[in-house]
PDB file of C-alpha atoms in Angstrom:
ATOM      1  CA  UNK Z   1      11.449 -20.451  14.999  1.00 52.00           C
ATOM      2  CA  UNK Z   2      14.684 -18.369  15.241  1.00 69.00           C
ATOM      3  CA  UNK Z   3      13.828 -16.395  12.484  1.00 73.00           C
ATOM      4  CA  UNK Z   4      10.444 -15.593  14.232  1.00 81.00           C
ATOM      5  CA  UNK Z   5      12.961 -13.996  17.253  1.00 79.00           C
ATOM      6  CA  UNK Z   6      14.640 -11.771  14.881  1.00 80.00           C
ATOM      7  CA  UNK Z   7      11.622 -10.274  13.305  1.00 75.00           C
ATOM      8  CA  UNK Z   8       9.545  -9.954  16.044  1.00 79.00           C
ATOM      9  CA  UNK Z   9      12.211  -6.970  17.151  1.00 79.00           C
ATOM     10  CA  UNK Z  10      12.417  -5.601  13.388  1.00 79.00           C
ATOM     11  CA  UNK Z  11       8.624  -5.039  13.293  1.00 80.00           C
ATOM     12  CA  UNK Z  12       8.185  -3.606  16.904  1.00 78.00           C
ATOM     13  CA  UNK Z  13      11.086  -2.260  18.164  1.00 75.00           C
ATOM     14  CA  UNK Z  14      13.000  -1.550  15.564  1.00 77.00           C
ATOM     15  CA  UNK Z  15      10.240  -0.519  12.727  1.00 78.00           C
ATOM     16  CA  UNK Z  16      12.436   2.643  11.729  1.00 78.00           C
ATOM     17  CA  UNK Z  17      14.777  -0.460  10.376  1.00 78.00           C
ATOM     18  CA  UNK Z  18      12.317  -0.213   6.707  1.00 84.00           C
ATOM     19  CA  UNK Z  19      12.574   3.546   6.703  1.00 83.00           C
ATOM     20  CA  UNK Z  20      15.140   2.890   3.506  1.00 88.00           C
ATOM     21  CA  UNK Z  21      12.541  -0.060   1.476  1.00 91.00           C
ATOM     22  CA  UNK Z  22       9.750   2.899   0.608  1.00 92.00           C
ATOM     23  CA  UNK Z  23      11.849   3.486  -3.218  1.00 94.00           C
ATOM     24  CA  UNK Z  24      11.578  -0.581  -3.602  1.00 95.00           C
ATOM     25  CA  UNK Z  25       7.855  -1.456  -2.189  1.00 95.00           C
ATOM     26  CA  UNK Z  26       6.376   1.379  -4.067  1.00 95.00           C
ATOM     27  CA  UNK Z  27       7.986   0.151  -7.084  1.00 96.00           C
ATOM     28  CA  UNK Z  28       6.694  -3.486  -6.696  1.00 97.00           C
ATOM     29  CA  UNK Z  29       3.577  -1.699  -5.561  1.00 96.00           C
ATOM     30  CA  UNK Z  30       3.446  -0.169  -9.000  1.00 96.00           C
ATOM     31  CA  UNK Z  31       4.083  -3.625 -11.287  1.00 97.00           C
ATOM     32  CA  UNK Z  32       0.556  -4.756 -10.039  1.00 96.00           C
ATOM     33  CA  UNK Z  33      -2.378  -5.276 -12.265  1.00 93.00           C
ATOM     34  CA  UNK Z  34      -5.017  -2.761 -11.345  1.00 94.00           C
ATOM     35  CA  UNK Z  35      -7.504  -3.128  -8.842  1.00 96.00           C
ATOM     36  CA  UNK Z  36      -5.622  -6.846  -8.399  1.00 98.00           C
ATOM     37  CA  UNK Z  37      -6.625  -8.719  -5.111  1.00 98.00           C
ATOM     38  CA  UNK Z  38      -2.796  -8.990  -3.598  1.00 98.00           C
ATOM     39  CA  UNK Z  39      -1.305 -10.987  -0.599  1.00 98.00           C
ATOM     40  CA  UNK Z  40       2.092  -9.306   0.827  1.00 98.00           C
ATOM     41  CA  UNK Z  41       3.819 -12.923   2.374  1.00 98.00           C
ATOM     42  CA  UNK Z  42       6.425 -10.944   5.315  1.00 94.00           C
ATOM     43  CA  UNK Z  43       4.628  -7.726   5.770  1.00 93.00           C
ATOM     44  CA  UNK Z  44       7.819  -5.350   7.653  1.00 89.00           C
ATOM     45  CA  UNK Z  45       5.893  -2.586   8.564  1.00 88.00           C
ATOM     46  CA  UNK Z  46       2.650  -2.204   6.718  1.00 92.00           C
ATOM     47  CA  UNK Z  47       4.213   0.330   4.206  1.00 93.00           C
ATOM     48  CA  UNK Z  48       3.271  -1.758   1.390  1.00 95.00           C
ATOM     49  CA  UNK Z  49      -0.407  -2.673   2.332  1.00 96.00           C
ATOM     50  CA  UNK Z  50      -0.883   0.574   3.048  1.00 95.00           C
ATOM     51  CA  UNK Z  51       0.220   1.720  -0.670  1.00 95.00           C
ATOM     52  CA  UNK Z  52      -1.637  -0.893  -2.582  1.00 96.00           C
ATOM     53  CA  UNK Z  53      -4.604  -0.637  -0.654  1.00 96.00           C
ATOM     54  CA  UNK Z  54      -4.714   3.494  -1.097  1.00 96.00           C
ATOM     55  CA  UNK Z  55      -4.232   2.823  -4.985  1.00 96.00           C
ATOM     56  CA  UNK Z  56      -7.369   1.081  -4.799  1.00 97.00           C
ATOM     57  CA  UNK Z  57      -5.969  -3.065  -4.689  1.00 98.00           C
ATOM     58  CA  UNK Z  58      -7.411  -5.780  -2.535  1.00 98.00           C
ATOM     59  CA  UNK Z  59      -5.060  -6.285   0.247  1.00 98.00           C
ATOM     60  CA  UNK Z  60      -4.505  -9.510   2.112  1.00 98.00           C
ATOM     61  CA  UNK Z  61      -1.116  -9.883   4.393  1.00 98.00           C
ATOM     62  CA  UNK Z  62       0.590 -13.090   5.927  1.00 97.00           C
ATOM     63  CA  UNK Z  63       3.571 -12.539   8.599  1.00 95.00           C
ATOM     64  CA  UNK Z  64       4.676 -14.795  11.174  1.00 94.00           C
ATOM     65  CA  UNK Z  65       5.179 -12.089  13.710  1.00 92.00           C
ATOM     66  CA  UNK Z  66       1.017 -11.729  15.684  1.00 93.00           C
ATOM     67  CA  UNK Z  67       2.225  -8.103  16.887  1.00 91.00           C
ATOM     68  CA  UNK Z  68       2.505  -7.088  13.341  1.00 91.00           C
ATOM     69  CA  UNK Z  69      -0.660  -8.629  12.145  1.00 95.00           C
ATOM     70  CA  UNK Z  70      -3.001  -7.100  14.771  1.00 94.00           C
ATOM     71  CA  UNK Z  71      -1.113  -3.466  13.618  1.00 91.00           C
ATOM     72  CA  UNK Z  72      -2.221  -4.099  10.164  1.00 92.00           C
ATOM     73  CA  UNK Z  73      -5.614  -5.056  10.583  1.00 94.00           C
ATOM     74  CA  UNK Z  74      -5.772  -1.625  13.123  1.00 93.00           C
ATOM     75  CA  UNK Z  75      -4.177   0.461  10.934  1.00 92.00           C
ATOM     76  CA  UNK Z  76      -5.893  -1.063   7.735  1.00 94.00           C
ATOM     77  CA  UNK Z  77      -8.939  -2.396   8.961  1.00 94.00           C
ATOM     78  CA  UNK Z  78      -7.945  -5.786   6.497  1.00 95.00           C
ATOM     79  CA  UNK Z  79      -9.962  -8.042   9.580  1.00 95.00           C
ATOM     80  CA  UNK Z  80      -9.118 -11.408   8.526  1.00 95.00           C
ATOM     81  CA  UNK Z  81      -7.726 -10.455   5.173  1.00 97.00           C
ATOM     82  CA  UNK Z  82      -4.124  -9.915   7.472  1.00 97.00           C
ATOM     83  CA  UNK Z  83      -3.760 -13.610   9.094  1.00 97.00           C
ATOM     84  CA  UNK Z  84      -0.374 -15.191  10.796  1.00 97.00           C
ATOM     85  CA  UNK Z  85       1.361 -17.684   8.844  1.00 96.00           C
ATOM     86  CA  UNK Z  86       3.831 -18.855   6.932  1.00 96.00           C
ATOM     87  CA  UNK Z  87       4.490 -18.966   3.251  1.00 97.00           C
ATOM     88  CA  UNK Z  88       5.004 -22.924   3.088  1.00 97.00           C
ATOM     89  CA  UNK Z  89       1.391 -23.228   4.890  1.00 97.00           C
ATOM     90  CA  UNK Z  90      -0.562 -19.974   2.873  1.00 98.00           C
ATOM     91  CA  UNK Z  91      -4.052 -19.832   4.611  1.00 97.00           C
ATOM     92  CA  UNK Z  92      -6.055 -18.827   1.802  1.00 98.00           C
ATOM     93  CA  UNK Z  93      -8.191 -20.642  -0.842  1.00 97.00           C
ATOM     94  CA  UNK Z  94      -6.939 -21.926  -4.424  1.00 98.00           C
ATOM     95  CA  UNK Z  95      -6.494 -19.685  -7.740  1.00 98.00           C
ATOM     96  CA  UNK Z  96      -7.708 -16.700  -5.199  1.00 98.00           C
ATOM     97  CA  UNK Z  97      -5.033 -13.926  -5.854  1.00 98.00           C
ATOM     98  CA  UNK Z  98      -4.231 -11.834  -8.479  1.00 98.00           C
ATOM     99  CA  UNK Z  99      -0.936 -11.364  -7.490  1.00 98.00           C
ATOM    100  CA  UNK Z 100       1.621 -12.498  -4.875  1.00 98.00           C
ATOM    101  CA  UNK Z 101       4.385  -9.976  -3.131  1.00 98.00           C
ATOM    102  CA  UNK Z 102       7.389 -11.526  -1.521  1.00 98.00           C
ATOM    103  CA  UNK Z 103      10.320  -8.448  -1.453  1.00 97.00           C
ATOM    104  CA  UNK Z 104      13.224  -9.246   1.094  1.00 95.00           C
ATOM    105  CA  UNK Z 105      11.448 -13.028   2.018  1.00 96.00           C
ATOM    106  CA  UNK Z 106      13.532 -15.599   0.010  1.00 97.00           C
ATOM    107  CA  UNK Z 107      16.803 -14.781   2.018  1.00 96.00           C
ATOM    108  CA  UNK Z 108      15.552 -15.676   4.888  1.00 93.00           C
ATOM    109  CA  UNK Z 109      14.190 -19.556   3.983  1.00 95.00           C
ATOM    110  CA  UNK Z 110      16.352 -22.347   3.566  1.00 95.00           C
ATOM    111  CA  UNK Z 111      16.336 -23.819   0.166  1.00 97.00           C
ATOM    112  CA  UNK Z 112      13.625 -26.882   1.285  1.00 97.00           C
ATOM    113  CA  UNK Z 113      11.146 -24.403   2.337  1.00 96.00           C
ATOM    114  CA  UNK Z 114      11.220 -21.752   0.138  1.00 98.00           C
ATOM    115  CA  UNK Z 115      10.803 -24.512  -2.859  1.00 98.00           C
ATOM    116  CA  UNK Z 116       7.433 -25.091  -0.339  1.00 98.00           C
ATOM    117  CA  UNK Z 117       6.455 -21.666  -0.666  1.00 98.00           C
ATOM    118  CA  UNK Z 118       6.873 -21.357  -4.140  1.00 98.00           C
ATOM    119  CA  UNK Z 119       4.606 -24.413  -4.523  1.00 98.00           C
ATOM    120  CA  UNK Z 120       2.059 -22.850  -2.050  1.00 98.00           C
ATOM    121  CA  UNK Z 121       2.470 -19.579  -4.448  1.00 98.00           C
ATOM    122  CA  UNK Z 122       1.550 -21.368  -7.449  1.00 98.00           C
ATOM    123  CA  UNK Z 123      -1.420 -22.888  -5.520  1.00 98.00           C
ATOM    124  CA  UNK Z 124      -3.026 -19.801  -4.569  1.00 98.00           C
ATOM    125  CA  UNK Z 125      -2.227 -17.814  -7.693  1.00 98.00           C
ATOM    126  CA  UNK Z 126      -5.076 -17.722 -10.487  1.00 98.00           C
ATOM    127  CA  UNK Z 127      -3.659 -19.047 -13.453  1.00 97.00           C
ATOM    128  CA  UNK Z 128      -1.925 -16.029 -15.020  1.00 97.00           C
ATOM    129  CA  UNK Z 129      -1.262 -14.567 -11.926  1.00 98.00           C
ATOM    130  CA  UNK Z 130       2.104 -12.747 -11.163  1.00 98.00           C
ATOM    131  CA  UNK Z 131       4.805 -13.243  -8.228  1.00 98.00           C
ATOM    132  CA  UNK Z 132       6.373  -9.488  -7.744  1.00 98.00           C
ATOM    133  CA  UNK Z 133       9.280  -9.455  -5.335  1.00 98.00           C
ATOM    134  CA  UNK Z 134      12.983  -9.102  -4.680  1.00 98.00           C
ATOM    135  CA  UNK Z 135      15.783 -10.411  -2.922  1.00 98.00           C
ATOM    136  CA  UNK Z 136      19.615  -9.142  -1.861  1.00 96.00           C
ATOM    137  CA  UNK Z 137      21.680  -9.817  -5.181  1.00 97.00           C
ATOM    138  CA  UNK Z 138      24.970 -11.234  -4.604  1.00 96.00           C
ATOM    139  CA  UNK Z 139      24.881 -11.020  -0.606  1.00 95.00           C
ATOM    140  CA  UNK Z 140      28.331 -11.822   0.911  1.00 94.00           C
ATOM    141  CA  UNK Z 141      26.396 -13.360   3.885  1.00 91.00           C
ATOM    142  CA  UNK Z 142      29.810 -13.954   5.871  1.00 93.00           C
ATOM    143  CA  UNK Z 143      30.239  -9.811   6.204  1.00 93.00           C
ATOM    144  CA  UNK Z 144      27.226  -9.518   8.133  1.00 92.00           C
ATOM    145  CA  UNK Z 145      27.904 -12.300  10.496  1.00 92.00           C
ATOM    146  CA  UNK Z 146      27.435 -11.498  14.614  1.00 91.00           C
ATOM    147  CA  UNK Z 147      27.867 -13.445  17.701  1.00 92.00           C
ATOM    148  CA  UNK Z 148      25.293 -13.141  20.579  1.00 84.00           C
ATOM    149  CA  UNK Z 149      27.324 -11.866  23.830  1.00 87.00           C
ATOM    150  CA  UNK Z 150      25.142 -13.703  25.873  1.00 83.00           C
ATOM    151  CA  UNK Z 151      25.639 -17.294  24.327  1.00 86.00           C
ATOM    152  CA  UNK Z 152      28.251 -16.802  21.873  1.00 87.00           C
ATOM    153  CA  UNK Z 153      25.560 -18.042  18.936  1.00 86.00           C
ATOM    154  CA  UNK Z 154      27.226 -16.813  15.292  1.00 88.00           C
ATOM    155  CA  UNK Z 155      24.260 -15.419  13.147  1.00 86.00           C
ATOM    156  CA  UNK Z 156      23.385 -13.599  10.090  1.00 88.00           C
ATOM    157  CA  UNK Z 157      22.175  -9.969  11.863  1.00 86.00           C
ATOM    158  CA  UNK Z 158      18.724 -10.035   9.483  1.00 86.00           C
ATOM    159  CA  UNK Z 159      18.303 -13.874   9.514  1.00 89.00           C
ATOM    160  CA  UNK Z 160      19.634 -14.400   6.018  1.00 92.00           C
ATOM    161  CA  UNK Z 161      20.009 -18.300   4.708  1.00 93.00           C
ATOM    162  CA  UNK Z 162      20.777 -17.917   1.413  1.00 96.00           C
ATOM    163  CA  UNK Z 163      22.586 -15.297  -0.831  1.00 97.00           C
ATOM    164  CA  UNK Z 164      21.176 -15.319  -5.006  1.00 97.00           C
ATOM    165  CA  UNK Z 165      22.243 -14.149  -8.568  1.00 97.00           C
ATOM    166  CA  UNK Z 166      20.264 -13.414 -11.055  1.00 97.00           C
ATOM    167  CA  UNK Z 167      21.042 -16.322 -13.113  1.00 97.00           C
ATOM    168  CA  UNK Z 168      19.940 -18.834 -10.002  1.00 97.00           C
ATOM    169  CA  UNK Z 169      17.049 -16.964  -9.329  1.00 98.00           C
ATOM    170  CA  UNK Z 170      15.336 -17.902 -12.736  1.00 98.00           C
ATOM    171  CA  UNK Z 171      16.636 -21.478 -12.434  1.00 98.00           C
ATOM    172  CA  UNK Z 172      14.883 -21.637  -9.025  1.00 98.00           C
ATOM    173  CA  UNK Z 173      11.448 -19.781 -10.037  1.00 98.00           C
ATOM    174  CA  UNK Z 174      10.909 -21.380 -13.977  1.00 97.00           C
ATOM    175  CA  UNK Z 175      10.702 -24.391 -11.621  1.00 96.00           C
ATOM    176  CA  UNK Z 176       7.020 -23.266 -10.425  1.00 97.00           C
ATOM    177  CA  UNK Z 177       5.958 -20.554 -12.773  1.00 98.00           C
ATOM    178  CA  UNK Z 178       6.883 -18.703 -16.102  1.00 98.00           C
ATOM    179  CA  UNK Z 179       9.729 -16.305 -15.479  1.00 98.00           C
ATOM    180  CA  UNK Z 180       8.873 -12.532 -17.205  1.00 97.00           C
ATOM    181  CA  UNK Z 181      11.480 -11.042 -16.046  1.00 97.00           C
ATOM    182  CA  UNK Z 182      14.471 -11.002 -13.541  1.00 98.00           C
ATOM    183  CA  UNK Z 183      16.766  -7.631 -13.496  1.00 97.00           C
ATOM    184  CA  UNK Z 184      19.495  -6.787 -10.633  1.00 97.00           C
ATOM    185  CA  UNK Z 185      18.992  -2.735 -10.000  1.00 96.00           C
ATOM    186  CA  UNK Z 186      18.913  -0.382  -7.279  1.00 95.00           C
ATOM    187  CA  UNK Z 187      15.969   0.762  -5.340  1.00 94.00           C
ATOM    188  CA  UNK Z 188      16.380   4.344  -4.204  1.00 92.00           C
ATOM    189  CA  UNK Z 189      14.009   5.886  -1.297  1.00 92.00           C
ATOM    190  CA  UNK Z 190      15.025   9.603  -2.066  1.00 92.00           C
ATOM    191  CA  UNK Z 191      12.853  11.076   0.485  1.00 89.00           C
ATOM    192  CA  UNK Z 192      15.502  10.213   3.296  1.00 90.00           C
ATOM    193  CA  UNK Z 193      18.140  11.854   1.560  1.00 92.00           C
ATOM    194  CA  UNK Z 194      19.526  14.938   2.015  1.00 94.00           C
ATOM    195  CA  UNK Z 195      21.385  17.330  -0.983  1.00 94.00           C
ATOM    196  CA  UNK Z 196      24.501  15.208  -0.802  1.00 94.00           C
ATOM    197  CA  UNK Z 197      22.502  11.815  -0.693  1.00 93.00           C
ATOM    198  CA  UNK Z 198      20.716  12.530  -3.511  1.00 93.00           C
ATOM    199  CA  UNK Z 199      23.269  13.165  -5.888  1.00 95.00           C
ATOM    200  CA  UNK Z 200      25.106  10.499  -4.849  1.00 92.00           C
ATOM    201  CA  UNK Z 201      22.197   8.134  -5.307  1.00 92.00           C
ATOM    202  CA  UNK Z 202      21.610  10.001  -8.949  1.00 93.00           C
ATOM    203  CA  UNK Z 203      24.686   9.049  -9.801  1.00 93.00           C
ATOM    204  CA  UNK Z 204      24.564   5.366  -9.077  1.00 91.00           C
ATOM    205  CA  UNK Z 205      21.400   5.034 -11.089  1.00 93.00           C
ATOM    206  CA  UNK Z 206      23.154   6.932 -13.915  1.00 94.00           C
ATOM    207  CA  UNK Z 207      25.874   4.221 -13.539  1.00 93.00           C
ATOM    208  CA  UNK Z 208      23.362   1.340 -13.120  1.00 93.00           C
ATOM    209  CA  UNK Z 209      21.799   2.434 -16.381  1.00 93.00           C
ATOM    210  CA  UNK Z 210      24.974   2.208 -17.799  1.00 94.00           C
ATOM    211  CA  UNK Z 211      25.548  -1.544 -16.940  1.00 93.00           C
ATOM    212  CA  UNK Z 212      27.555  -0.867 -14.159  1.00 93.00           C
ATOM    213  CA  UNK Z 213      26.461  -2.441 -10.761  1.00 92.00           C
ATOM    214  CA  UNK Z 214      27.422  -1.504  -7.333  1.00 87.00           C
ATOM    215  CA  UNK Z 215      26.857  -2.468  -3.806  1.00 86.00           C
ATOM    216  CA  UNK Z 216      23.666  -3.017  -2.117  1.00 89.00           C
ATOM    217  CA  UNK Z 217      21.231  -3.766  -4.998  1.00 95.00           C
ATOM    218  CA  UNK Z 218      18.656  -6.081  -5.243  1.00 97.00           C
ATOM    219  CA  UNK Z 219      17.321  -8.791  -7.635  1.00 98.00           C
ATOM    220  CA  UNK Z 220      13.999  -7.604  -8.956  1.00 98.00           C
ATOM    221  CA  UNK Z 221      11.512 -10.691 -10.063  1.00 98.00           C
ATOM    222  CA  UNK Z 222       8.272 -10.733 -12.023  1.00 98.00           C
ATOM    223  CA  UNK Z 223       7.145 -14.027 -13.190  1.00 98.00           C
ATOM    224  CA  UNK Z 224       3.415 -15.803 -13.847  1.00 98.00           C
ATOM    225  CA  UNK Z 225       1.461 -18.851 -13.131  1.00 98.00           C
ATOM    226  CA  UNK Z 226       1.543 -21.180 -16.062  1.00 95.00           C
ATOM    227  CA  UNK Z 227      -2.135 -22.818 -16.757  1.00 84.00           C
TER     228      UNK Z 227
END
C-alpha cells in the first residue's frame, strides 16, 4: 500500500517526526482502565507502549510497518503481543481487550475501511470495553498537499484521506459502539518547549478553556462497546 511507503520513513528515518505527540499519547495513556490489557492499532514510535506498559497495562501493538514491529518487541520484549497488521484484519481473538488505542489512525483510511476497522474494534473489544484515540480536527487537507519531483504524484505529505469534526466523528463511531465522549482540544508536549514556547502554549490552553479554538488541535474520542 502507499500509505505503507509513507510510514515506513516516519517510523525509521524520520522517528524524531513524534517528538511533538508525547503531551497527547500520555494523555490517552492516562484515560485507560487500570492494569487494562491494551492494543495500540499504528504504533509511531513505541512512545505509547512504552508508557502503558511502565504504568503496569498489558500491551499488545499492530502496525503495518515490520521495521517498527521487530523495534517494539526489542525494546519491549511484547514477543508476539506486537504483530504486523492492519486494523480492518486485527489478529487477535474475540472480546480479548480491555481497551483499544487508535490516536492519529482514522486520517489516514478511506471511509470503506476505517468503517472495517471499527467493526474489527468492536469484535475484539470485551463488551464494555473503551476505544481511546484522536484524530486532526478540522484538517484543511488541500494546505498540506505535495507533488513528488520524481513523478509529479500530488499527495497529502502524512498520507491523510479524510479530514473530521467533532459532530461527524460521533455520527461515524455511535455506528459501532456507545459514544462517552468526543471533545476538540489541544495536546501540549511542554517538554520540547523552551521559555517562549511555553507561554505561548499556556496561553492557548487558557484560550481553549475559554471556548476558543485555534489551529492544530485534535478531536479527542472515548467511546464503549455496547453488549
Amino acid at each position: 500500500m502507499d500509505q505503507d511507503k509513507i510510514w515506513a520513513y516516519y517510523q525509521t528515518e524520520g522517528i524524531a517526526s513524534f517528538s511533538g505527540a508525547v503531551g497527547r499519547l500520555t494523555y490517552l495513556m492516562n484515560q485507560l482502565p487500570p492494569k487494562s490489557t491494551v492494543l495500540n492499532i499504528g504504533v509511531g514510535s513505541g512512545e505509547f507502549e512504552e508508557k502503558a506498559a511502565h504504568a503496569g497495562h498489558d500491551v499488545y501493538a499492530l502496525d503495518p510497518i515490520e521495521a517498527s514491529i521487530v523495534m517494539l518487541r526489542q525494546r519491549l520484549g511484547l514477543g508476539e503481543k506486537a504483530k504486523v497488521g492492519y486494523g480492518q484484519a486485527i489478529p487477535f481473538d474475540n472480546n480479548f481487550f480491555d481497551a483499544v488505542v487508535v490516536s492519529e489512525v482514522f486520517e489516514h483510511l478511506s471511509p470503506d475501511v476505517m468503517q472495517a476497522t471499527l467493526a474489527e474494534i468492536v469484535r475484539v473489544l470485551r463488551v464494555g470495553g473503551r476505544l481511546l484515540g484522536t484524530v486532526p480536527a478540522r484538517e484543511n487537507l488541500q494546505e498540506s498537499i505535495i507533488v513528488c519531483p520524481h513523478c509529479g504524484e500530488q499527495f497529502h505529505r502524512w498520507g491523510h484521506l479524510q479530514s473530521f469534526t467533532p459532530t461527524q466523528m460521533h455520527t461515524i463511531l455511535e455506528e459501532h459502539l456507545h459514544v462517552e465522549k468526543i471533545i476538540e482540544r489541544p495536546f501540549i508536549t511542554w517538554s520540547m518547549y523552551n521559555l517562549k514556547g511555553k507561554t505561548v502554549s499556556a496561553i492557548k490552553m487558557m484560550l481553549w478553556r475559554m471556548g476558543v479554538h485555534g489551529s492544530n488541535e485534535r478531536i479527542y474520542f472515548c467511546a464503549t462497546r455496547r453488549k
